[in-house]
GROMACS .gro file of N, CA and C in nm:
model
  426
    1MET      N    1   1.657  -0.298   1.108
    1MET     CA    2   1.717  -0.171   1.074
    1MET      C    3   1.863  -0.193   1.035
    2GLU      N    4   1.904  -0.129   0.930
    2GLU     CA    5   2.040  -0.141   0.881
    2GLU      C    6   2.138  -0.068   0.972
    3SER      N    7   2.252  -0.133   0.997
    3SER     CA    8   2.357  -0.073   1.079
    3SER      C    9   2.427   0.037   1.000
    4VAL      N   10   2.442   0.151   1.061
    4VAL     CA   11   2.510   0.263   0.996
    4VAL      C   12   2.656   0.262   1.040
    5LYS      N   13   2.746   0.256   0.943
    5LYS     CA   14   2.888   0.259   0.974
    5LYS      C   15   2.944   0.394   0.934
    6LEU      N   16   3.016   0.453   1.026
    6LEU     CA   17   3.073   0.584   0.999
    6LEU      C   18   3.209   0.575   0.932
    7SER      N   19   3.271   0.458   0.941
    7SER     CA   20   3.404   0.443   0.882
    7SER      C   21   3.393   0.405   0.735
    8LYS      N   22   3.486   0.451   0.660
    8LYS     CA   23   3.495   0.417   0.518
    8LYS      C   24   3.629   0.348   0.497
    9GLY      N   25   3.627   0.219   0.477
    9GLY     CA   26   3.751   0.147   0.456
    9GLY      C   27   3.785   0.055   0.571
   10LYS      N   28   3.908   0.009   0.570
   10LYS     CA   29   3.957  -0.090   0.665
   10LYS      C   30   3.988  -0.025   0.801
   11ILE      N   31   3.936  -0.087   0.907
   11ILE     CA   32   3.965  -0.038   1.043
   11ILE      C   33   4.079  -0.119   1.105
   12GLU      N   34   4.077  -0.251   1.088
   12GLU     CA   35   4.177  -0.336   1.153
   12GLU      C   36   4.318  -0.295   1.114
   13GLY      N   37   4.399  -0.265   1.215
   13GLY     CA   38   4.536  -0.223   1.192
   13GLY      C   39   4.552  -0.077   1.155
   14SER      N   40   4.441  -0.006   1.145
   14SER     CA   41   4.443   0.136   1.112
   14SER      C   42   4.411   0.219   1.235
   15ALA      N   43   4.450   0.343   1.232
   15ALA     CA   44   4.418   0.434   1.342
   15ALA      C   45   4.412   0.575   1.288
   16GLY      N   46   4.339   0.658   1.356
   16GLY     CA   47   4.339   0.800   1.324
   16GLY      C   48   4.457   0.866   1.392
   17ILE      N   49   4.536   0.940   1.316
   17ILE     CA   50   4.649   1.012   1.374
   17ILE      C   51   4.595   1.149   1.414
   18LEU      N   52   4.569   1.164   1.541
   18LEU     CA   53   4.511   1.287   1.592
   18LEU      C   54   4.618   1.394   1.611
   19GLN      N   55   4.737   1.351   1.650
   19GLN     CA   56   4.846   1.446   1.673
   19GLN      C   57   4.979   1.376   1.652
   20LYS      N   58   5.066   1.437   1.572
   20LYS     CA   59   5.202   1.387   1.557
   20LYS      C   60   5.289   1.464   1.654
   21GLY      N   61   5.349   1.391   1.744
   21GLY     CA   62   5.431   1.454   1.846
   21GLY      C   63   5.578   1.450   1.812
   22MET      N   64   5.658   1.460   1.916
   22MET     CA   65   5.803   1.459   1.902
   22MET      C   66   5.850   1.321   1.857
   23PRO      N   67   5.949   1.316   1.768
   23PRO     CA   68   6.004   1.186   1.728
   23PRO      C   69   6.065   1.116   1.850
   24ASN      N   70   6.056   0.986   1.852
   24ASN     CA   71   6.112   0.905   1.961
   24ASN      C   72   6.056   0.944   2.097
   25GLY      N   73   5.932   0.986   2.101
   25GLY     CA   74   5.868   1.026   2.226
   25GLY      C   75   5.761   0.926   2.268
   26GLN      N   76   5.661   0.977   2.336
   26GLN     CA   77   5.550   0.894   2.381
   26GLN      C   78   5.443   0.886   2.273
   27VAL      N   79   5.384   0.768   2.262
   27VAL     CA   80   5.268   0.748   2.175
   27VAL      C   81   5.153   0.703   2.264
   28TYR      N   82   5.043   0.777   2.257
   28TYR     CA   83   4.922   0.741   2.330
   28TYR      C   84   4.825   0.674   2.234
   29LEU      N   85   4.763   0.566   2.281
   29LEU     CA   86   4.658   0.499   2.206
   29LEU      C   87   4.527   0.518   2.281
   30ALA      N   88   4.431   0.578   2.215
   30ALA     CA   89   4.299   0.600   2.274
   30ALA      C   90   4.196   0.526   2.189
   31GLU      N   91   4.090   0.479   2.254
   31GLU     CA   92   3.982   0.414   2.178
   31GLU      C   93   3.906   0.515   2.093
   32GLY      N   94   3.869   0.626   2.154
   32GLY     CA   95   3.783   0.722   2.086
   32GLY      C   96   3.849   0.857   2.065
   33ILE      N   97   3.793   0.931   1.973
   33ILE     CA   98   3.849   1.061   1.936
   33ILE      C   99   3.840   1.163   2.048
   34GLU      N  100   3.735   1.156   2.129
   34GLU     CA  101   3.720   1.252   2.239
   34GLU      C  102   3.832   1.235   2.341
   35THR      N  103   3.860   1.108   2.377
   35THR     CA  104   3.970   1.082   2.469
   35THR      C  105   4.102   1.126   2.407
   36GLY      N  106   4.121   1.093   2.281
   36GLY     CA  107   4.243   1.134   2.212
   36GLY      C  108   4.262   1.285   2.210
   37ALA      N  109   4.154   1.358   2.188
   37ALA     CA  110   4.162   1.505   2.186
   37ALA      C  111   4.201   1.559   2.323
   38SER      N  112   4.148   1.500   2.429
   38SER     CA  113   4.185   1.545   2.564
   38SER      C  114   4.332   1.520   2.592
   39ILE      N  115   4.383   1.406   2.549
   39ILE     CA  116   4.524   1.374   2.568
   39ILE      C  117   4.611   1.471   2.489
   40ALA      N  118   4.572   1.499   2.366
   40ALA     CA  119   4.649   1.592   2.282
   40ALA      C  120   4.655   1.731   2.345
   41MET      N  121   4.545   1.775   2.403
   41MET     CA  122   4.545   1.906   2.470
   41MET      C  123   4.637   1.907   2.591
   42ALA      N  124   4.640   1.796   2.663
   42ALA     CA  125   4.720   1.788   2.785
   42ALA      C  126   4.868   1.766   2.756
   43ASN      N  127   4.900   1.703   2.644
   43ASN     CA  128   5.039   1.671   2.613
   43ASN      C  129   5.067   1.697   2.465
   44PRO      N  130   5.093   1.822   2.429
   44PRO     CA  131   5.113   1.857   2.288
   44PRO      C  132   5.239   1.799   2.225
   45LYS      N  133   5.329   1.744   2.305
   45LYS     CA  134   5.452   1.685   2.250
   45LYS      C  135   5.437   1.537   2.217
   46ALA      N  136   5.325   1.477   2.257
   46ALA     CA  137   5.303   1.334   2.235
   46ALA      C  138   5.234   1.308   2.102
   47THR      N  139   5.256   1.189   2.051
   47THR     CA  140   5.179   1.141   1.937
   47THR      C  141   5.054   1.075   1.992
   48VAL      N  142   4.939   1.105   1.934
   48VAL     CA  143   4.812   1.050   1.981
   48VAL      C  144   4.742   0.981   1.865
   49LEU      N  145   4.718   0.852   1.882
   49LEU     CA  146   4.649   0.772   1.782
   49LEU      C  147   4.515   0.725   1.838
   50VAL      N  148   4.414   0.719   1.753
   50VAL     CA  149   4.281   0.675   1.793
   50VAL      C  150   4.251   0.544   1.721
   51SER      N  151   4.218   0.440   1.799
   51SER     CA  152   4.200   0.305   1.743
   51SER      C  153   4.059   0.277   1.692
   52PHE      N  154   3.964   0.362   1.725
   52PHE     CA  155   3.824   0.342   1.686
   52PHE      C  156   3.764   0.215   1.744
   53GLY      N  157   3.810   0.177   1.862
   53GLY     CA  158   3.752   0.062   1.931
   53GLY      C  159   3.858  -0.019   2.003
   54ILE      N  160   3.817  -0.077   2.113
   54ILE     CA  161   3.910  -0.152   2.197
   54ILE      C  162   3.968  -0.274   2.126
   55SER      N  163   3.889  -0.339   2.042
   55SER     CA  164   3.937  -0.462   1.977
   55SER      C  165   4.043  -0.435   1.871
   56ASN      N  166   4.061  -0.312   1.829
   56ASN     CA  167   4.162  -0.278   1.729
   56ASN      C  168   4.297  -0.241   1.791
   57LEU      N  169   4.301  -0.217   1.920
   57LEU     CA  170   4.427  -0.176   1.984
   57LEU      C  171   4.540  -0.275   1.957
   58LYS      N  172   4.507  -0.403   1.967
   58LYS     CA  173   4.610  -0.507   1.952
   58LYS      C  174   4.665  -0.517   1.809
   59ASN      N  175   4.599  -0.453   1.715
   59ASN     CA  176   4.639  -0.461   1.574
   59ASN      C  177   4.728  -0.345   1.529
   60LEU      N  178   4.771  -0.262   1.620
   60LEU     CA  179   4.838  -0.137   1.581
   60LEU      C  180   4.990  -0.138   1.592
   61SER      N  181   5.051  -0.253   1.620
   61SER     CA  182   5.196  -0.253   1.645
   61SER      C  183   5.277  -0.199   1.527
   62GLU      N  184   5.245  -0.240   1.405
   62GLU     CA  185   5.323  -0.193   1.290
   62GLU      C  186   5.310  -0.041   1.271
   63LEU      N  187   5.191   0.010   1.288
   63LEU     CA  188   5.169   0.154   1.277
   63LEU      C  189   5.245   0.229   1.387
   64VAL      N  190   5.233   0.181   1.510
   64VAL     CA  191   5.298   0.247   1.624
   64VAL      C  192   5.449   0.248   1.607
   65LYS      N  193   5.505   0.139   1.558
   65LYS     CA  194   5.651   0.130   1.542
   65LYS      C  195   5.706   0.236   1.447
   66ARG      N  196   5.626   0.284   1.356
   66ARG     CA  197   5.671   0.389   1.263
   66ARG      C  198   5.711   0.517   1.336
   67PHE      N  199   5.656   0.537   1.454
   67PHE     CA  200   5.686   0.657   1.533
   67PHE      C  201   5.807   0.638   1.624
   68LYS      N  202   5.862   0.516   1.628
   68LYS     CA  203   5.979   0.484   1.711
   68LYS      C  204   5.964   0.536   1.854
   69PRO      N  205   5.856   0.499   1.920
   69PRO     CA  206   5.830   0.555   2.053
   69PRO      C  207   5.921   0.498   2.161
   70VAL      N  208   5.951   0.581   2.259
   70VAL     CA  209   6.021   0.536   2.377
   70VAL      C  210   5.921   0.465   2.470
   71GLU      N  211   5.795   0.502   2.458
   71GLU     CA  212   5.691   0.444   2.543
   71GLU      C  213   5.557   0.455   2.472
   72VAL      N  214   5.476   0.351   2.486
   72VAL     CA  215   5.339   0.350   2.435
   72VAL      C  216   5.246   0.344   2.555
   73ILE      N  217   5.150   0.435   2.558
   73ILE     CA  218   5.055   0.441   2.670
   73ILE      C  219   4.915   0.417   2.615
   74ILE      N  220   4.853   0.310   2.662
   74ILE     CA  221   4.713   0.285   2.628
   74ILE      C  222   4.629   0.364   2.727
   75ALA      N  223   4.559   0.464   2.677
   75ALA     CA  224   4.470   0.547   2.761
   75ALA      C  225   4.335   0.476   2.767
   76ALA      N  226   4.326   0.382   2.859
   76ALA     CA  227   4.211   0.293   2.867
   76ALA      C  228   4.088   0.362   2.925
   77ASP      N  229   3.973   0.311   2.886
   77ASP     CA  230   3.847   0.355   2.945
   77ASP      C  231   3.820   0.271   3.069
   78ASN      N  232   3.753   0.329   3.166
   78ASN     CA  233   3.711   0.258   3.286
   78ASN      C  234   3.560   0.236   3.275
   79ASP      N  235   3.522   0.121   3.223
   79ASP     CA  236   3.382   0.088   3.202
   79ASP      C  237   3.337  -0.009   3.311
   80LEU      N  238   3.273   0.042   3.415
   80LEU     CA  239   3.237  -0.041   3.529
   80LEU      C  240   3.156  -0.164   3.492
   81LYS      N  241   3.054  -0.147   3.411
   81LYS     CA  242   2.967  -0.261   3.378
   81LYS      C  243   3.041  -0.367   3.297
   82ALA      N  244   3.129  -0.325   3.210
   82ALA     CA  245   3.201  -0.418   3.124
   82ALA      C  246   3.348  -0.423   3.162
   83GLN      N  247   3.379  -0.390   3.287
   83GLN     CA  248   3.519  -0.372   3.327
   83GLN      C  249   3.605  -0.495   3.304
   84ILE      N  250   3.553  -0.614   3.333
   84ILE     CA  251   3.634  -0.734   3.316
   84ILE      C  252   3.669  -0.752   3.169
   85LYS      N  253   3.572  -0.743   3.081
   85LYS     CA  254   3.598  -0.757   2.937
   85LYS      C  255   3.689  -0.645   2.887
   86THR      N  256   3.663  -0.524   2.931
   86THR     CA  257   3.745  -0.410   2.890
   86THR      C  258   3.890  -0.430   2.934
   87LEU      N  259   3.909  -0.469   3.058
   87LEU     CA  260   4.044  -0.490   3.110
   87LEU      C  261   4.113  -0.605   3.038
   88GLU      N  262   4.039  -0.713   3.012
   88GLU     CA  263   4.096  -0.827   2.939
   88GLU      C  264   4.143  -0.784   2.799
   89GLU      N  265   4.059  -0.713   2.728
   89GLU     CA  266   4.095  -0.667   2.593
   89GLU      C  267   4.214  -0.572   2.596
   90THR      N  268   4.217  -0.485   2.696
   90THR     CA  269   4.326  -0.388   2.708
   90THR      C  270   4.457  -0.460   2.740
   91LYS      N  271   4.452  -0.556   2.832
   91LYS     CA  272   4.573  -0.632   2.866
   91LYS      C  273   4.619  -0.719   2.749
   92LYS      N  274   4.524  -0.771   2.673
   92LYS     CA  275   4.560  -0.849   2.554
   92LYS      C  276   4.634  -0.758   2.455
   93ALA      N  277   4.584  -0.639   2.436
   93ALA     CA  278   4.651  -0.543   2.347
   93ALA      C  279   4.790  -0.510   2.398
   94GLN      N  280   4.802  -0.488   2.529
   94GLN     CA  281   4.933  -0.459   2.588
   94GLN      C  282   5.030  -0.574   2.561
   95ALA      N  283   4.985  -0.697   2.579
   95ALA     CA  284   5.071  -0.813   2.558
   95ALA      C  285   5.116  -0.824   2.412
   96VAL      N  286   5.022  -0.809   2.319
   96VAL     CA  287   5.055  -0.820   2.176
   96VAL      C  288   5.153  -0.710   2.135
   97LEU      N  289   5.127  -0.588   2.178
   97LEU     CA  290   5.216  -0.476   2.144
   97LEU      C  291   5.353  -0.495   2.208
   98SER      N  292   5.357  -0.544   2.332
   98SER     CA  293   5.484  -0.568   2.401
   98SER      C  294   5.564  -0.677   2.331
   99GLU      N  295   5.495  -0.782   2.285
   99GLU     CA  296   5.563  -0.891   2.214
   99GLU      C  297   5.629  -0.841   2.086
  100SER      N  298   5.581  -0.732   2.031
  100SER     CA  299   5.641  -0.677   1.909
  100SER      C  300   5.759  -0.585   1.940
  101GLY      N  301   5.797  -0.577   2.068
  101GLY     CA  302   5.914  -0.500   2.107
  101GLY      C  303   5.887  -0.361   2.160
  102LEU      N  304   5.761  -0.327   2.181
  102LEU     CA  305   5.725  -0.195   2.232
  102LEU      C  306   5.712  -0.198   2.384
  103HIS      N  307   5.749  -0.088   2.449
  103HIS     CA  308   5.730  -0.073   2.594
  103HIS      C  309   5.591  -0.011   2.614
  104VAL      N  310   5.498  -0.090   2.669
  104VAL     CA  311   5.358  -0.049   2.676
  104VAL      C  312   5.308  -0.047   2.819
  105THR      N  313   5.243   0.064   2.857
  105THR     CA  314   5.176   0.073   2.986
  105THR      C  315   5.029   0.107   2.963
  106ILE      N  316   4.949   0.075   3.064
  106ILE     CA  317   4.806   0.105   3.061
  106ILE      C  318   4.778   0.211   3.166
  107LYS      N  319   4.709   0.315   3.128
  107LYS     CA  320   4.666   0.419   3.222
  107LYS      C  321   4.514   0.427   3.215
  108MET      N  322   4.449   0.398   3.328
  108MET     CA  323   4.303   0.399   3.334
  108MET      C  324   4.260   0.498   3.442
  109PRO      N  325   4.164   0.584   3.412
  109PRO     CA  326   4.119   0.681   3.513
  109PRO      C  327   4.037   0.614   3.623
  110HIS      N  328   4.038   0.676   3.739
  110HIS     CA  329   3.947   0.632   3.845
  110HIS      C  330   3.805   0.668   3.804
  111SER      N  331   3.710   0.592   3.852
  111SER     CA  332   3.570   0.621   3.820
  111SER      C  333   3.528   0.754   3.880
  112LEU      N  334   3.456   0.831   3.802
  112LEU     CA  335   3.398   0.955   3.853
  112LEU      C  336   3.266   0.921   3.922
  113PRO      N  337   3.229   0.996   4.025
  113PRO     CA  338   3.104   0.968   4.096
  113PRO      C  339   2.983   0.970   4.003
  114ASN      N  340   2.893   0.877   4.027
  114ASN     CA  341   2.765   0.868   3.955
  114ASN      C  342   2.780   0.842   3.805
  115GLN      N  343   2.890   0.781   3.764
  115GLN     CA  344   2.908   0.746   3.622
  115GLN      C  345   2.939   0.598   3.609
  116GLN      N  346   2.871   0.533   3.515
  116GLN     CA  347   2.897   0.392   3.488
  116GLN      C  348   3.026   0.373   3.409
  117LYS      N  349   3.063   0.474   3.332
  117LYS     CA  350   3.185   0.470   3.251
  117LYS      C  351   3.263   0.599   3.274
  118THR      N  352   3.393   0.586   3.276
  118THR     CA  353   3.478   0.704   3.287
  118THR      C  354   3.595   0.687   3.190
  119ASP      N  355   3.614   0.784   3.103
  119ASP     CA  356   3.733   0.785   3.020
  119ASP      C  357   3.808   0.915   3.049
  120TRP      N  358   3.924   0.932   2.985
  120TRP     CA  359   4.006   1.049   3.014
  120TRP      C  360   3.940   1.178   2.967
  121ASN      N  361   3.851   1.171   2.870
  121ASN     CA  362   3.776   1.289   2.829
  121ASN      C  363   3.677   1.330   2.938
  122ASP      N  364   3.615   1.232   3.003
  122ASP     CA  365   3.525   1.262   3.115
  122ASP      C  366   3.601   1.334   3.226
  123VAL      N  367   3.722   1.284   3.256
  123VAL     CA  368   3.805   1.346   3.360
  123VAL      C  369   3.841   1.488   3.318
  124HIS      N  370   3.877   1.506   3.192
  124HIS     CA  371   3.910   1.639   3.139
  124HIS      C  372   3.793   1.735   3.156
  125ARG      N  373   3.673   1.691   3.116
  125ARG     CA  374   3.555   1.777   3.124
  125ARG      C  375   3.516   1.808   3.269
  126GLU      N  376   3.534   1.710   3.356
  126GLU     CA  377   3.496   1.726   3.497
  126GLU      C  378   3.598   1.810   3.576
  127LYS      N  379   3.727   1.786   3.549
  127LYS     CA  380   3.831   1.845   3.634
  127LYS      C  381   3.926   1.940   3.562
  128GLY      N  382   3.916   1.945   3.429
  128GLY     CA  383   4.000   2.037   3.353
  128GLY      C  384   4.128   1.974   3.300
  129VAL      N  385   4.184   2.037   3.198
  129VAL     CA  386   4.305   1.984   3.135
  129VAL      C  387   4.424   1.990   3.230
  130GLY      N  388   4.426   2.087   3.320
  130GLY     CA  389   4.534   2.096   3.418
  130GLY      C  390   4.542   1.973   3.506
  131TYR      N  391   4.427   1.915   3.537
  131TYR     CA  392   4.424   1.794   3.618
  131TYR      C  393   4.488   1.678   3.540
  132LEU      N  394   4.459   1.669   3.411
  132LEU     CA  395   4.521   1.564   3.331
  132LEU      C  396   4.673   1.578   3.330
  133LYS      N  397   4.720   1.701   3.325
  133LYS     CA  398   4.864   1.725   3.325
  133LYS      C  399   4.928   1.678   3.456
  134LYS      N  400   4.855   1.692   3.566
  134LYS     CA  401   4.907   1.650   3.696
  134LYS      C  402   4.880   1.502   3.724
  135GLU      N  403   4.774   1.452   3.664
  135GLU     CA  404   4.729   1.315   3.690
  135GLU      C  405   4.828   1.215   3.631
  136ARG      N  406   4.819   1.093   3.675
  136ARG     CA  407   4.911   0.988   3.632
  136ARG      C  408   4.907   0.957   3.482
  137LEU      N  409   4.809   1.009   3.411
  137LEU     CA  410   4.801   0.986   3.267
  137LEU      C  411   4.927   1.032   3.196
  138LEU      N  412   4.984   1.143   3.239
  138LEU     CA  413   5.100   1.198   3.169
  138LEU      C  414   5.233   1.158   3.230
  139ALA      N  415   5.229   1.089   3.342
  139ALA     CA  416   5.353   1.049   3.408
  139ALA      C  417   5.415   0.931   3.333
  140SER      N  418   5.539   0.943   3.298
  140SER     CA  419   5.608   0.835   3.228
  140SER      C  420   5.641   0.724   3.326
  141SER      N  421   5.637   0.601   3.278
  141SER     CA  422   5.672   0.488   3.363
  141SER      C  423   5.818   0.451   3.348
  142ARG      N  424   5.889   0.525   3.266
  142ARG     CA  425   6.032   0.497   3.242
  142ARG      C  426   6.117   0.579   3.334
   0.00000   0.00000   0.00000
């Protein structure tokens, strides 16, 4: 069976700009659009970019720098079954982005009961956008 690709064009180094926030503010990097949408709802002043996959996060430094962020937050997924690989890829992205001069932190949600995977959209749907606003996802590390 032929693989169906939803993207048209180059993915590497590209991202979907879900929300343009305040200049010189926080930039959130999310793997998927659902997580990005939840972050945008919780923090309307932030810039939210969607990488379309964990392996593309490390390729976004030039794009992210255009926003001149004070802080870059990788809104990581918590994938229990693939947690080691997910964490390795996320930390690799953090290192590459940091080497380019960006201040980068990783924010990963705690696992929700009875779920093999938890992302920030899952937390939003389970606990509401108010919880995201109070949760460590929006807390600056600076």
